[in-house]
mmCIF file of C-alpha atoms in Angstrom:
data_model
loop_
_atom_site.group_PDB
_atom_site.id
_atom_site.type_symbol
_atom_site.label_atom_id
_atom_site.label_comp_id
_atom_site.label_asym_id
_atom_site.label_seq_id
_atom_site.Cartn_x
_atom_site.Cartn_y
_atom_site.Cartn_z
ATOM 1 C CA UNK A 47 84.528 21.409 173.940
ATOM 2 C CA UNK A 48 81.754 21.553 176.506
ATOM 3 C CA UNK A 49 79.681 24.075 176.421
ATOM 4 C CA UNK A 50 79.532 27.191 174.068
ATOM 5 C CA UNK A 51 77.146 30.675 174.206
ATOM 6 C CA UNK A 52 75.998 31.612 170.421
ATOM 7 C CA UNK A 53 74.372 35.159 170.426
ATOM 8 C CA UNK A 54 72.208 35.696 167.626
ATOM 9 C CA UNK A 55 69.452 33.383 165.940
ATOM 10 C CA UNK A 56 70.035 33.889 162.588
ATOM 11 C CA UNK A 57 70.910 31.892 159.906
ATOM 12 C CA UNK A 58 75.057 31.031 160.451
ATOM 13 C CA UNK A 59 74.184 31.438 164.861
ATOM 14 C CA UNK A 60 71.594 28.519 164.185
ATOM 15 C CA UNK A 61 73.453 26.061 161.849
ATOM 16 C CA UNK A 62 76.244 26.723 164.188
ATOM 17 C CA UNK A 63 74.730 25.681 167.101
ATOM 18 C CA UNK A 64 73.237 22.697 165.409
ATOM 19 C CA UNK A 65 76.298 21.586 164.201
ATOM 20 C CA UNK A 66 77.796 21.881 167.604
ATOM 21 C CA UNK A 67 74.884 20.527 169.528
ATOM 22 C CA UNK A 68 74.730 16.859 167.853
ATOM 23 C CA UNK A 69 78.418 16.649 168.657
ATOM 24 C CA UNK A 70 77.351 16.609 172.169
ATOM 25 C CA UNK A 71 78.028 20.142 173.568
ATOM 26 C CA UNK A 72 75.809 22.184 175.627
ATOM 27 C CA UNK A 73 74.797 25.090 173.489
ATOM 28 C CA UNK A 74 72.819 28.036 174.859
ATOM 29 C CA UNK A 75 71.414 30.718 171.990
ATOM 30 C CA UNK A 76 70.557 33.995 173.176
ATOM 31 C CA UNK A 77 68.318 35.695 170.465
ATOM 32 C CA UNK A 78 66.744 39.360 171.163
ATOM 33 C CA UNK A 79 63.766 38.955 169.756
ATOM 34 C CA UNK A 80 60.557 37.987 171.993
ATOM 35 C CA UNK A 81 59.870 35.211 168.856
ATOM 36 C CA UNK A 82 61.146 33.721 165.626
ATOM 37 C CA UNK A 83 59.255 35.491 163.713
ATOM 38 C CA UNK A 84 58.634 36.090 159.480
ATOM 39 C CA UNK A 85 61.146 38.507 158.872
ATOM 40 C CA UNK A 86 63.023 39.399 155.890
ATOM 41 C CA UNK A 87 62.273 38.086 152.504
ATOM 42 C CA UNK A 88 63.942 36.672 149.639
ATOM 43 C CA UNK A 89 67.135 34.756 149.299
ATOM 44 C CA UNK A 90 69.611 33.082 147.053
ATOM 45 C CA UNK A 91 70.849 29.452 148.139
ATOM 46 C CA UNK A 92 73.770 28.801 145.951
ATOM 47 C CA UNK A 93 75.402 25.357 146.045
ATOM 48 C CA UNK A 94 77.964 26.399 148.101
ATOM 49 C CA UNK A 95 75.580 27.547 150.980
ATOM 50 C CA UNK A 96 73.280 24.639 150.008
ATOM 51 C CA UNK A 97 76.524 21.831 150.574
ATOM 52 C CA UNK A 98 76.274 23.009 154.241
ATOM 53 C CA UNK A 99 72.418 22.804 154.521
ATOM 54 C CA UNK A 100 72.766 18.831 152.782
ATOM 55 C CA UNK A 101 75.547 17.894 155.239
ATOM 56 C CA UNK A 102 73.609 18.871 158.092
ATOM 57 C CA UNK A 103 70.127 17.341 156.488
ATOM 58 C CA UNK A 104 67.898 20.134 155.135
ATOM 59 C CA UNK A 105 67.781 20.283 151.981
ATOM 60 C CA UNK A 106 64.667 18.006 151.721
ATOM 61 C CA UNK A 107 63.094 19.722 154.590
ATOM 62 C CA UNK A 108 63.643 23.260 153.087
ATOM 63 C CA UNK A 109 62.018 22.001 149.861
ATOM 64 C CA UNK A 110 58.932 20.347 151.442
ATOM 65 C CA UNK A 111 58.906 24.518 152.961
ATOM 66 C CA UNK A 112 58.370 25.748 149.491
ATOM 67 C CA UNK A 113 62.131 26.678 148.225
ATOM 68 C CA UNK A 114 62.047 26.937 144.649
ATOM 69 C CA UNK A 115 64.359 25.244 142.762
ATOM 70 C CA UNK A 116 66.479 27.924 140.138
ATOM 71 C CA UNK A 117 66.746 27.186 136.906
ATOM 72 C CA UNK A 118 68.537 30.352 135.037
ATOM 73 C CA UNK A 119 69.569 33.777 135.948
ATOM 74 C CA UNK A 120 68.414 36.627 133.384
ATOM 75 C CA UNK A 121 69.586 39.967 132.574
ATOM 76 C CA UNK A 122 67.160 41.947 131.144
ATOM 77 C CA UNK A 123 67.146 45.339 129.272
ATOM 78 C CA UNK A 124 65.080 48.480 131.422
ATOM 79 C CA UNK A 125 62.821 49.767 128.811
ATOM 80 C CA UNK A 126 60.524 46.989 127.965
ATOM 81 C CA UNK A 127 62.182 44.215 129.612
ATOM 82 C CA UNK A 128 64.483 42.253 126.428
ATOM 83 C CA UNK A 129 66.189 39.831 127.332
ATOM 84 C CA UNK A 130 70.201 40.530 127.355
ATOM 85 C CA UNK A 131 71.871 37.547 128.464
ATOM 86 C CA UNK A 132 70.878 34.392 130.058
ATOM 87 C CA UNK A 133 72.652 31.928 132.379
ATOM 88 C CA UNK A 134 71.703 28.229 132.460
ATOM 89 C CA UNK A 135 72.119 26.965 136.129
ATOM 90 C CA UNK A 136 70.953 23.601 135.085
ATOM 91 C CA UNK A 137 74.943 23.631 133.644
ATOM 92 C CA UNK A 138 76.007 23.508 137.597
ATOM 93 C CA UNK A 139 76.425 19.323 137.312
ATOM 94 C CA UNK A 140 75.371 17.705 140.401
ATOM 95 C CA UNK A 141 74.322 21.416 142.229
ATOM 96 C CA UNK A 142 71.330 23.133 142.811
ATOM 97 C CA UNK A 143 70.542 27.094 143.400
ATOM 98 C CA UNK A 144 67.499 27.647 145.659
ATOM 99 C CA UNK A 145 65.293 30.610 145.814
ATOM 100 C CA UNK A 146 64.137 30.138 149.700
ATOM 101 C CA UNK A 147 61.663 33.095 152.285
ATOM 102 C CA UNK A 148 64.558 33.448 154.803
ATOM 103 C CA UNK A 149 61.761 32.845 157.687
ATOM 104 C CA UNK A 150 60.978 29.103 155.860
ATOM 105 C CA UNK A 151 64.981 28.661 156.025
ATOM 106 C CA UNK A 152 64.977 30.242 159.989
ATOM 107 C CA UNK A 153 62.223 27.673 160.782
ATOM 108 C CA UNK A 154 64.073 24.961 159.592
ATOM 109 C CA UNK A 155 67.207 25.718 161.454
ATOM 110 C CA UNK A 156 65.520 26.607 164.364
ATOM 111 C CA UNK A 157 63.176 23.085 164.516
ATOM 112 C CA UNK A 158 66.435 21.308 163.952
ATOM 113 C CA UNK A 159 68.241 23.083 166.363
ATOM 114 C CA UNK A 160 65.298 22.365 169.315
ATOM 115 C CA UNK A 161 65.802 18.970 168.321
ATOM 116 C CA UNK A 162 69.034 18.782 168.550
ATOM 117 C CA UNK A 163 68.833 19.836 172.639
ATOM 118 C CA UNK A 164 70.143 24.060 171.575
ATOM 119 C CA UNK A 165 68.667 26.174 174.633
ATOM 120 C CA UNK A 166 67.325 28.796 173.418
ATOM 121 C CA UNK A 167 66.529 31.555 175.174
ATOM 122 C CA UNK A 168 64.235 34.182 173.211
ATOM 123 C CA UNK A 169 63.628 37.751 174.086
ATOM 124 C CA UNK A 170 67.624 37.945 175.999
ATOM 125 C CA UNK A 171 69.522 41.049 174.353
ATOM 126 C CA UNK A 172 72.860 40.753 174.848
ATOM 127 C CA UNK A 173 74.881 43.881 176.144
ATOM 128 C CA UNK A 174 78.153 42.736 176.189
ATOM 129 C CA UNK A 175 80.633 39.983 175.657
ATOM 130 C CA UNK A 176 84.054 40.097 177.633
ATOM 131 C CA UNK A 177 86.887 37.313 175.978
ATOM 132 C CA UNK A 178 88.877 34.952 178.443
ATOM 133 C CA UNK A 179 89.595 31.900 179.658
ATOM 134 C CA UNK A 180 85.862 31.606 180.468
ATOM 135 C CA UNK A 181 84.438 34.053 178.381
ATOM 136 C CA UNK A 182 81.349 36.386 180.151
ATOM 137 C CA UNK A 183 78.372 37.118 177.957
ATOM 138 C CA UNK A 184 76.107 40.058 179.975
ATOM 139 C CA UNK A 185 72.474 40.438 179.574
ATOM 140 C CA UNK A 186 70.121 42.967 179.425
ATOM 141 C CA UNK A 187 68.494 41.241 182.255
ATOM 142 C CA UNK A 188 71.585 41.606 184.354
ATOM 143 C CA UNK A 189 72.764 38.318 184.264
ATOM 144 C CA UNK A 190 75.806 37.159 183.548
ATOM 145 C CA UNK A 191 76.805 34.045 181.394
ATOM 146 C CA UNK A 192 80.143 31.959 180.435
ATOM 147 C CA UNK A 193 81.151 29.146 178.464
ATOM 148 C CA UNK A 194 83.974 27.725 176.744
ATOM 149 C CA UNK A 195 83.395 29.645 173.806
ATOM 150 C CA UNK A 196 81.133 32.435 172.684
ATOM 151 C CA UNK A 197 80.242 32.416 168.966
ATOM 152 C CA UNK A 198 78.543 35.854 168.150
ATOM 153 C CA UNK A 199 76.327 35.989 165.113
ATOM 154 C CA UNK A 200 74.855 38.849 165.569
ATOM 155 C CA UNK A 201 74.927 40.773 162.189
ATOM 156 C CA UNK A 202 76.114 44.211 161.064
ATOM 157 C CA UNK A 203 75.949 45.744 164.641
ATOM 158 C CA UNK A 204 77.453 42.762 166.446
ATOM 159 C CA UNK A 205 78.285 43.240 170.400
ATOM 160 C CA UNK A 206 81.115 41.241 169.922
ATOM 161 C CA UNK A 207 83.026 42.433 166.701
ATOM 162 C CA UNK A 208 83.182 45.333 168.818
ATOM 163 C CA UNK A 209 85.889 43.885 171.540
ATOM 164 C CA UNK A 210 87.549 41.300 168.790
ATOM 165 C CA UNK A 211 87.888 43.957 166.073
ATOM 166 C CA UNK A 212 86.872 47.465 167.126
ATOM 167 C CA UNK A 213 87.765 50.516 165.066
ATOM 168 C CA UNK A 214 86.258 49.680 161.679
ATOM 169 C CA UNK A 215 83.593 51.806 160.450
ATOM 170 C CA UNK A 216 81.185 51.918 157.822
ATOM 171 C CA UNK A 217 81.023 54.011 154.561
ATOM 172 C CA UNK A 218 77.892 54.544 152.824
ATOM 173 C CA UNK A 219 77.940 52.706 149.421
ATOM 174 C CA UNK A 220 75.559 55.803 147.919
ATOM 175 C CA UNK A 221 73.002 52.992 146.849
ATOM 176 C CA UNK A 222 69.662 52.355 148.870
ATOM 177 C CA UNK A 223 68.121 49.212 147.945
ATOM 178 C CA UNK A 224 64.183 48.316 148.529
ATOM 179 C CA UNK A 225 62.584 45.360 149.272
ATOM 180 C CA UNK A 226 59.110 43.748 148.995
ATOM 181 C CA UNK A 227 57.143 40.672 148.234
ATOM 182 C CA UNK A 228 53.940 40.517 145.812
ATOM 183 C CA UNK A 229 51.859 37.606 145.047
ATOM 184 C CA UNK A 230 52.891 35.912 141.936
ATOM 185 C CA UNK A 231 51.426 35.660 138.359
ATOM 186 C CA UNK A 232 52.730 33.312 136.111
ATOM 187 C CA UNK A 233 56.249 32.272 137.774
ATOM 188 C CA UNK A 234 58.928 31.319 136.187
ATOM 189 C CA UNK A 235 61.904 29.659 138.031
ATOM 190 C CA UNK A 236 64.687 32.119 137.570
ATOM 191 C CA UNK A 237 66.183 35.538 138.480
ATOM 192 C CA UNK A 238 65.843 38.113 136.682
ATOM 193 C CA UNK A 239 68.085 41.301 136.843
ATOM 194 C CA UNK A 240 66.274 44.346 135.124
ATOM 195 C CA UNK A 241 69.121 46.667 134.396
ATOM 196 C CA UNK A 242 68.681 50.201 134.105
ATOM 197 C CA UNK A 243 71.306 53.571 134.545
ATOM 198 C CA UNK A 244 71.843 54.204 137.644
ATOM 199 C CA UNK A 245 69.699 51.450 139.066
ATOM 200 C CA UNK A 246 68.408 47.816 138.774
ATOM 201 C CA UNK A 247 65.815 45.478 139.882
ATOM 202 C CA UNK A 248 65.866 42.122 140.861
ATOM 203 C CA UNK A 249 63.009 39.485 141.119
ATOM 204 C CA UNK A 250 62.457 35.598 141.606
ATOM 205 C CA UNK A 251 59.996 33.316 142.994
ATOM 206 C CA UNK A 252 59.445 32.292 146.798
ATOM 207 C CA UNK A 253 57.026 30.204 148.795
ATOM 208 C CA UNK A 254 56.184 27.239 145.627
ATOM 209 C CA UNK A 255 55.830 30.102 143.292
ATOM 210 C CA UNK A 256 53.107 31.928 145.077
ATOM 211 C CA UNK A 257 55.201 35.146 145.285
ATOM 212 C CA UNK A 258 57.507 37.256 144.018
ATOM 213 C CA UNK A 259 60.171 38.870 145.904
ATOM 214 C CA UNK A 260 61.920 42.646 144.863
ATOM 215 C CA UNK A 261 65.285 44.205 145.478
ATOM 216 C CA UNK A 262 65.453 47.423 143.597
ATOM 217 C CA UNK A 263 68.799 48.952 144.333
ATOM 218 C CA UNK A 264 69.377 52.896 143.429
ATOM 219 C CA UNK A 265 72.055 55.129 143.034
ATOM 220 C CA UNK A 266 71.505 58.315 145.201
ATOM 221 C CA UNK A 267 73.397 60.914 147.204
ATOM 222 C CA UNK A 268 70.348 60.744 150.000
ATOM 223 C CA UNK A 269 71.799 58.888 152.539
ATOM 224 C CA UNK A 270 69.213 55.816 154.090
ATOM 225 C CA UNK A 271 69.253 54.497 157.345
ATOM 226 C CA UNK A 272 70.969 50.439 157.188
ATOM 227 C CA UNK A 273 68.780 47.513 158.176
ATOM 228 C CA UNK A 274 66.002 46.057 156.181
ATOM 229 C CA UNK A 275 63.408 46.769 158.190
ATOM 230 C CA UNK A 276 62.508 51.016 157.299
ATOM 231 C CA UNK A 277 58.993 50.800 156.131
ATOM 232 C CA UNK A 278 59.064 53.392 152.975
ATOM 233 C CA UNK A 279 55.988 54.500 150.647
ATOM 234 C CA UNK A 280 55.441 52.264 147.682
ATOM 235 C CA UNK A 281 55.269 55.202 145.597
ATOM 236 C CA UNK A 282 58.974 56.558 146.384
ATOM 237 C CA UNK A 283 59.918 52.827 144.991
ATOM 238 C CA UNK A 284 57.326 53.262 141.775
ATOM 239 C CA UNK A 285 58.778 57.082 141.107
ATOM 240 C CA UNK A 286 62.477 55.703 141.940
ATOM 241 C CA UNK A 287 61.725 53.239 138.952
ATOM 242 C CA UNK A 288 59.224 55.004 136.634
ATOM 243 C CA UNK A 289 60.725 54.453 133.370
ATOM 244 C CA UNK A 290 61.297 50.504 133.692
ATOM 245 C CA UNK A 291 59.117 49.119 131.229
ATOM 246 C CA UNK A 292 57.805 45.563 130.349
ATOM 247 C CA UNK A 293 57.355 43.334 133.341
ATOM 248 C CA UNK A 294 59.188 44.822 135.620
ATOM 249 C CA UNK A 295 56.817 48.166 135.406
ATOM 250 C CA UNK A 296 53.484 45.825 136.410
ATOM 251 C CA UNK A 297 55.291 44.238 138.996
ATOM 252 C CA UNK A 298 56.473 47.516 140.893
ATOM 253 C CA UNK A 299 52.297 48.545 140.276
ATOM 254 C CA UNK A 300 51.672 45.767 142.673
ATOM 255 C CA UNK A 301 53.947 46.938 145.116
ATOM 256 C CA UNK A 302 51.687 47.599 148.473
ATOM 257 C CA UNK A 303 54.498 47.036 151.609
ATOM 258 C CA UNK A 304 58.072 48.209 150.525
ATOM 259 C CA UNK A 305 61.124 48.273 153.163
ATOM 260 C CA UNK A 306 64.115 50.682 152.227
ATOM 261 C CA UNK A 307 67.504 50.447 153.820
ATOM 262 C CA UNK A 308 71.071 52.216 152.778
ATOM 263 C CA UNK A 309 73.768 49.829 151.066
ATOM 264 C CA UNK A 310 77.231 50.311 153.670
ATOM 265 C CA UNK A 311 80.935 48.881 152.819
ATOM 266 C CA UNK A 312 81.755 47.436 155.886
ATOM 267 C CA UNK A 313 85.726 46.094 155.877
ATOM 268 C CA UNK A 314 86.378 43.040 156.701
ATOM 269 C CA UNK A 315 87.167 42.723 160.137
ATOM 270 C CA UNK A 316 90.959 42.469 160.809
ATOM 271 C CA UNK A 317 90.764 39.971 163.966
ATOM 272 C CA UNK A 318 87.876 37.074 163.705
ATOM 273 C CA UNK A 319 88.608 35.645 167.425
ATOM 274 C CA UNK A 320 90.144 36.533 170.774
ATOM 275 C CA UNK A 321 89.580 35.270 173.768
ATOM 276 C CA UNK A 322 87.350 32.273 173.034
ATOM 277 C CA UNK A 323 84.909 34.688 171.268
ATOM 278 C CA UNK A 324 84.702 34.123 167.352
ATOM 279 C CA UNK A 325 82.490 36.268 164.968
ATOM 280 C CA UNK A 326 80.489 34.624 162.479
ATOM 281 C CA UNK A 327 78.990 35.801 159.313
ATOM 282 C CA UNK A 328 77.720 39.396 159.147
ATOM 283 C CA UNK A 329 79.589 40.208 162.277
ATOM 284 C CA UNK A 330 82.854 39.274 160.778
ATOM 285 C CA UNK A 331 82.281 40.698 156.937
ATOM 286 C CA UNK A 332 78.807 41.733 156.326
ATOM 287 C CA UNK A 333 78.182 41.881 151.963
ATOM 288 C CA UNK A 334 76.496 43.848 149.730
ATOM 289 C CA UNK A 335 74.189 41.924 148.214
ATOM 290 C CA UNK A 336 74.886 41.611 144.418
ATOM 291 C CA UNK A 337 76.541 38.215 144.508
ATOM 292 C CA UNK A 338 73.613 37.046 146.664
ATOM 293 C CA UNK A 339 76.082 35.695 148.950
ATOM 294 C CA UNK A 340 75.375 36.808 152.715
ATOM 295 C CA UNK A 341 73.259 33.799 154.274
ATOM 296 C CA UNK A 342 75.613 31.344 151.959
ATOM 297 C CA UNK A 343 78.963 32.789 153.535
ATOM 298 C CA UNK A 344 77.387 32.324 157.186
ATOM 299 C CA UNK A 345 76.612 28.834 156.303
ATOM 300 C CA UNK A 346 80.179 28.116 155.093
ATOM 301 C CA UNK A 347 81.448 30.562 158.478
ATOM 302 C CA UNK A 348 79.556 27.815 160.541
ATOM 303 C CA UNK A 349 80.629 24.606 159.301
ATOM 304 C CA UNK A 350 84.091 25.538 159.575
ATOM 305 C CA UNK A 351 83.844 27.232 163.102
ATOM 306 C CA UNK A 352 82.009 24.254 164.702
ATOM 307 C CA UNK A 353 83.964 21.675 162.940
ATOM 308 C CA UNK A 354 87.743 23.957 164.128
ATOM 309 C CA UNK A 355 86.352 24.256 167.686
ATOM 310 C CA UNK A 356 85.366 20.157 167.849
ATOM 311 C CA UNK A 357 88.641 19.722 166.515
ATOM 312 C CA UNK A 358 90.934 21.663 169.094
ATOM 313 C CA UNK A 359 91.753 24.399 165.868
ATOM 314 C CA UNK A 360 90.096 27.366 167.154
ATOM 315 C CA UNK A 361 92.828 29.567 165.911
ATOM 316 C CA UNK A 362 92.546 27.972 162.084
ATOM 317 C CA UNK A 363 89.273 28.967 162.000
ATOM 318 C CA UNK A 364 90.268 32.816 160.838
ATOM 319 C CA UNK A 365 92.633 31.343 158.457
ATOM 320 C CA UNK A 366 90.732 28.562 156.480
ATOM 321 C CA UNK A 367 87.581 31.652 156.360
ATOM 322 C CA UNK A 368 89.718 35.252 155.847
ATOM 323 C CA UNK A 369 90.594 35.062 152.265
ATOM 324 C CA UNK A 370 87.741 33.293 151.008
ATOM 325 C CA UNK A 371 85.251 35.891 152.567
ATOM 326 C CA UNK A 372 87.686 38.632 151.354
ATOM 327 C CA UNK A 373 86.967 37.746 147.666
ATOM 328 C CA UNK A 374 83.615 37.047 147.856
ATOM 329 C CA UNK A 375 83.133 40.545 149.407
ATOM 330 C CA UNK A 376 85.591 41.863 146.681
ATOM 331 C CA UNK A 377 83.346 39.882 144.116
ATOM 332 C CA UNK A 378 80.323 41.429 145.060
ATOM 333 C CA UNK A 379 81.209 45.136 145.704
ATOM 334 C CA UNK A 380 82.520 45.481 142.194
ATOM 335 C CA UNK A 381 79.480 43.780 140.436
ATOM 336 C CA UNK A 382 76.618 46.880 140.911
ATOM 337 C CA UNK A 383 78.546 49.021 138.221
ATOM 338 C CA UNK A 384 78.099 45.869 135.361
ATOM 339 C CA UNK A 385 74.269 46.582 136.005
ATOM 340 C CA UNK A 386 74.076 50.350 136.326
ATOM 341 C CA UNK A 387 75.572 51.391 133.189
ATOM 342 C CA UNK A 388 74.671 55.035 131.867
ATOM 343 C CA UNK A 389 73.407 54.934 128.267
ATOM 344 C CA UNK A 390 75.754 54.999 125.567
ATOM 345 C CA UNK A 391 78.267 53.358 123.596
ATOM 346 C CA UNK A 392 79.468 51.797 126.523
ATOM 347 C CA UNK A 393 76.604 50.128 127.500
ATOM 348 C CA UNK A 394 75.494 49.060 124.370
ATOM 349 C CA UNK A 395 78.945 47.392 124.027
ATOM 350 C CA UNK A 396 78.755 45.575 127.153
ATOM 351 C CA UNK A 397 75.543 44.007 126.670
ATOM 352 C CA UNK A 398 76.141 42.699 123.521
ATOM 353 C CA UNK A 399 79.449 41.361 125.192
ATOM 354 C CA UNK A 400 76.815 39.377 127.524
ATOM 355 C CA UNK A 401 74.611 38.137 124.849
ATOM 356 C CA UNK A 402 77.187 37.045 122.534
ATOM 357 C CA UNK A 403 78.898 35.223 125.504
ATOM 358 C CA UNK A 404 75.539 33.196 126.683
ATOM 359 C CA UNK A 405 74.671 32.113 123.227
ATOM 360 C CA UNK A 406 77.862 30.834 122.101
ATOM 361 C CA UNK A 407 79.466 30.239 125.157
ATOM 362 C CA UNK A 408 77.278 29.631 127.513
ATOM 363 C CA UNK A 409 79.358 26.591 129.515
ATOM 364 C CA UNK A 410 82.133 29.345 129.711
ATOM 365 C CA UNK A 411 79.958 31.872 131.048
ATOM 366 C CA UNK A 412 78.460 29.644 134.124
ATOM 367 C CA UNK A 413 82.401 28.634 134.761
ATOM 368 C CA UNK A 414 83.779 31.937 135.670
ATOM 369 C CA UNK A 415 81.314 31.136 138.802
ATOM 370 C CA UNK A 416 83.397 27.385 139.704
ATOM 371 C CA UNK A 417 85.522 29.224 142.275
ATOM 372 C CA UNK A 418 82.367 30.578 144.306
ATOM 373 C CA UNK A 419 79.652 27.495 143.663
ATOM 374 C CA UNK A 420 81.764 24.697 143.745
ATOM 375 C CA UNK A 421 83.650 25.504 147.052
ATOM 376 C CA UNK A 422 82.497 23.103 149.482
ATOM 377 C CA UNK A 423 83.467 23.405 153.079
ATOM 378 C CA UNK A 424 81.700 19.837 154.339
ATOM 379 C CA UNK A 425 84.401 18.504 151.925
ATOM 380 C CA UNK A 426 88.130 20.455 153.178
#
């Protein structure tokens, strides 16, 4: 392998290109946005995702950026904010979960893959992507591009997934989920899931501690637009939420800049490569986010693709990744109901199922999660 296009400069298109680029190939990123700039927010580095960011050298770098080192998961009660159930991560032996500001993580991938020789070329949409022998990558500009391969990361609305995989739409989850970032008072370092009918909320620190980052996720008929990046009014969040009690009530009163986007079941796409074009990540099998498992599949998606491509096993890519995704996907789509029980008997049953379990079985508890932490791609 040469040379190879990556479209996208997100989280898997960058550790893919780094990967690729210190074995020697000539990669060329094309990114649409003028800059890498601070977008996003909050997110969840589990040890799989982290095994990815060690074996390529980041993990000390993404610390020294602030990532916050997780030591527990709580599930917390809506009303005044009791405590339900709590999971010890410090149990994951040898692992670490990592609360990290997506643009800290970007940075880091991005420096890396500058200095690993990855052209990038900013502010170059791509407009299409046509699979061959030599596949053709076309540019808004009007230029037109090959390589050897053409990797496209490009998220939920990717160019390529529609020529590898066309014909699979979207269906509209009836959740919206908000997001926002306030500074921090007192942190403590641990998620905590606030679980209310209908609806929960989910905060943890960022940036050393100095803020706090929100997903509140509601069940609604009212469709929402998909893509993080809707500006809403704080006080649709604050009205969405206004019987949360306890912490989780002053928090949402600090709420100034909220962002509101529509939660969509996206299937799996059926084909992951033709042509010498391969989708990565989000393009292949975008998430919903209650397994906090999107930028931690990408990373895995990466590894894998770079190391099947250096290897001459382009078409084992699809079949190492498929199932894997699959039930992560399957994993997370079936977890928003645990958290938005109605009152009632059932409720009250289930979360005294959960507090029983993490106080006298709380090593059993963290190993139902061995099949998603402790899969390690650098290691297959």
């Amino acid at each position: 392998m040469r040379n190879v296009i990556v479209v996208g400069a997100g989280i898997g298109g960058l550790a893919a290109a780094t990967a690729l680029a210190r074995q020697g190939v000539a990669v060329t990123l094309y990114e649409k946005a003028p800059q890498i700039a601070e977008v996003g927010a909050g997110l969840q580095i589990s040890p799989n995702g982290l095994a990815v960011l060690r074996a390529l050298g980041f993990e000390d770098a993404l610390e020294r950026a602030g990532a916050v080192r997780a030591r527990s998961v709580v599930l917390e009660d809506y009303k005044a904010g009791a405590e339900v159930a709590r999971l010890d991560l410090t149990r994951l032996q040898d692992q670490k979960y990592l609360f990290v500001h997506r643009h800290d993580l970007i940075r880091v991938l991005a420096s890396a893959a500058k200095q690993a020789n990855v052209t990038l070329e900013l502010g170059q949409e791509v407009t299409g992507v046509s699979p061959g022998a030599l596949p053709e990558v076309r540019l808004a500009a009007g230029q037109t591009v090959r390589a050897e391969a053409v990797i496209c990361a490009d998220g939920i609305h990717s160019i390529g997934r529609d020529v590898v995989s066309p014909g699979s739409a979207a269906a509209f989850t009836g959740q919206v989920a908000w997001r926002a970032t306030v500074p921090a008072q007192a942190p403590m370092p641990e998620v905590r899931v606030t679980m209310g009918p209908g609806r929960h909320l989910v905060r943890y620190p960022l940036k050393a501690g100095s803020l706090t980052n929100i997903v509140a996720v509601q069940e609604r008929d009212a469709w929402a637009e998909e893509g993080w990046h809707h500006g809403d009014d704080p006080e649709n969040l604050r009205a969405a939420f206004e019987d949360f009690g306890g912490p989780a009530a002053d928090l949402l009163q600090r709420v100034e800049e909220v962002s509101l986007w529509g939660l969509f079941r996206h299937p799996v796409a059926e084909t992951w490569s033709a042509g010498n074009v391969a989708l990565l990540g989000d393009a292949a099998h975008p998430t919903l986010p209650f397994l906090a498992q999107g930028a931690n599949l990408a990373l895995e998606d990466a590894w894998v693709l770079a190391t099947c491509l250096m290897d001459g096993r382009a078409d084992k890519y699809e079949e190492i990744r498929k199932a894997r995704a699959t039930r992560v996907i399957d994993a997370a789509s079936g977890n928003a109901w645990k958290y938005h029980l109605q009152e009632g008997p059932v409720r009250r049953l289930a979360h005294l199922g959960l507090s029983l379990g993490s106080r006298l079985t709380p090593g059993l508890m963290m190993r139902q999660f061995d099949w998603l932490y402790r899969h390690d791609v650098t290691k297959a």
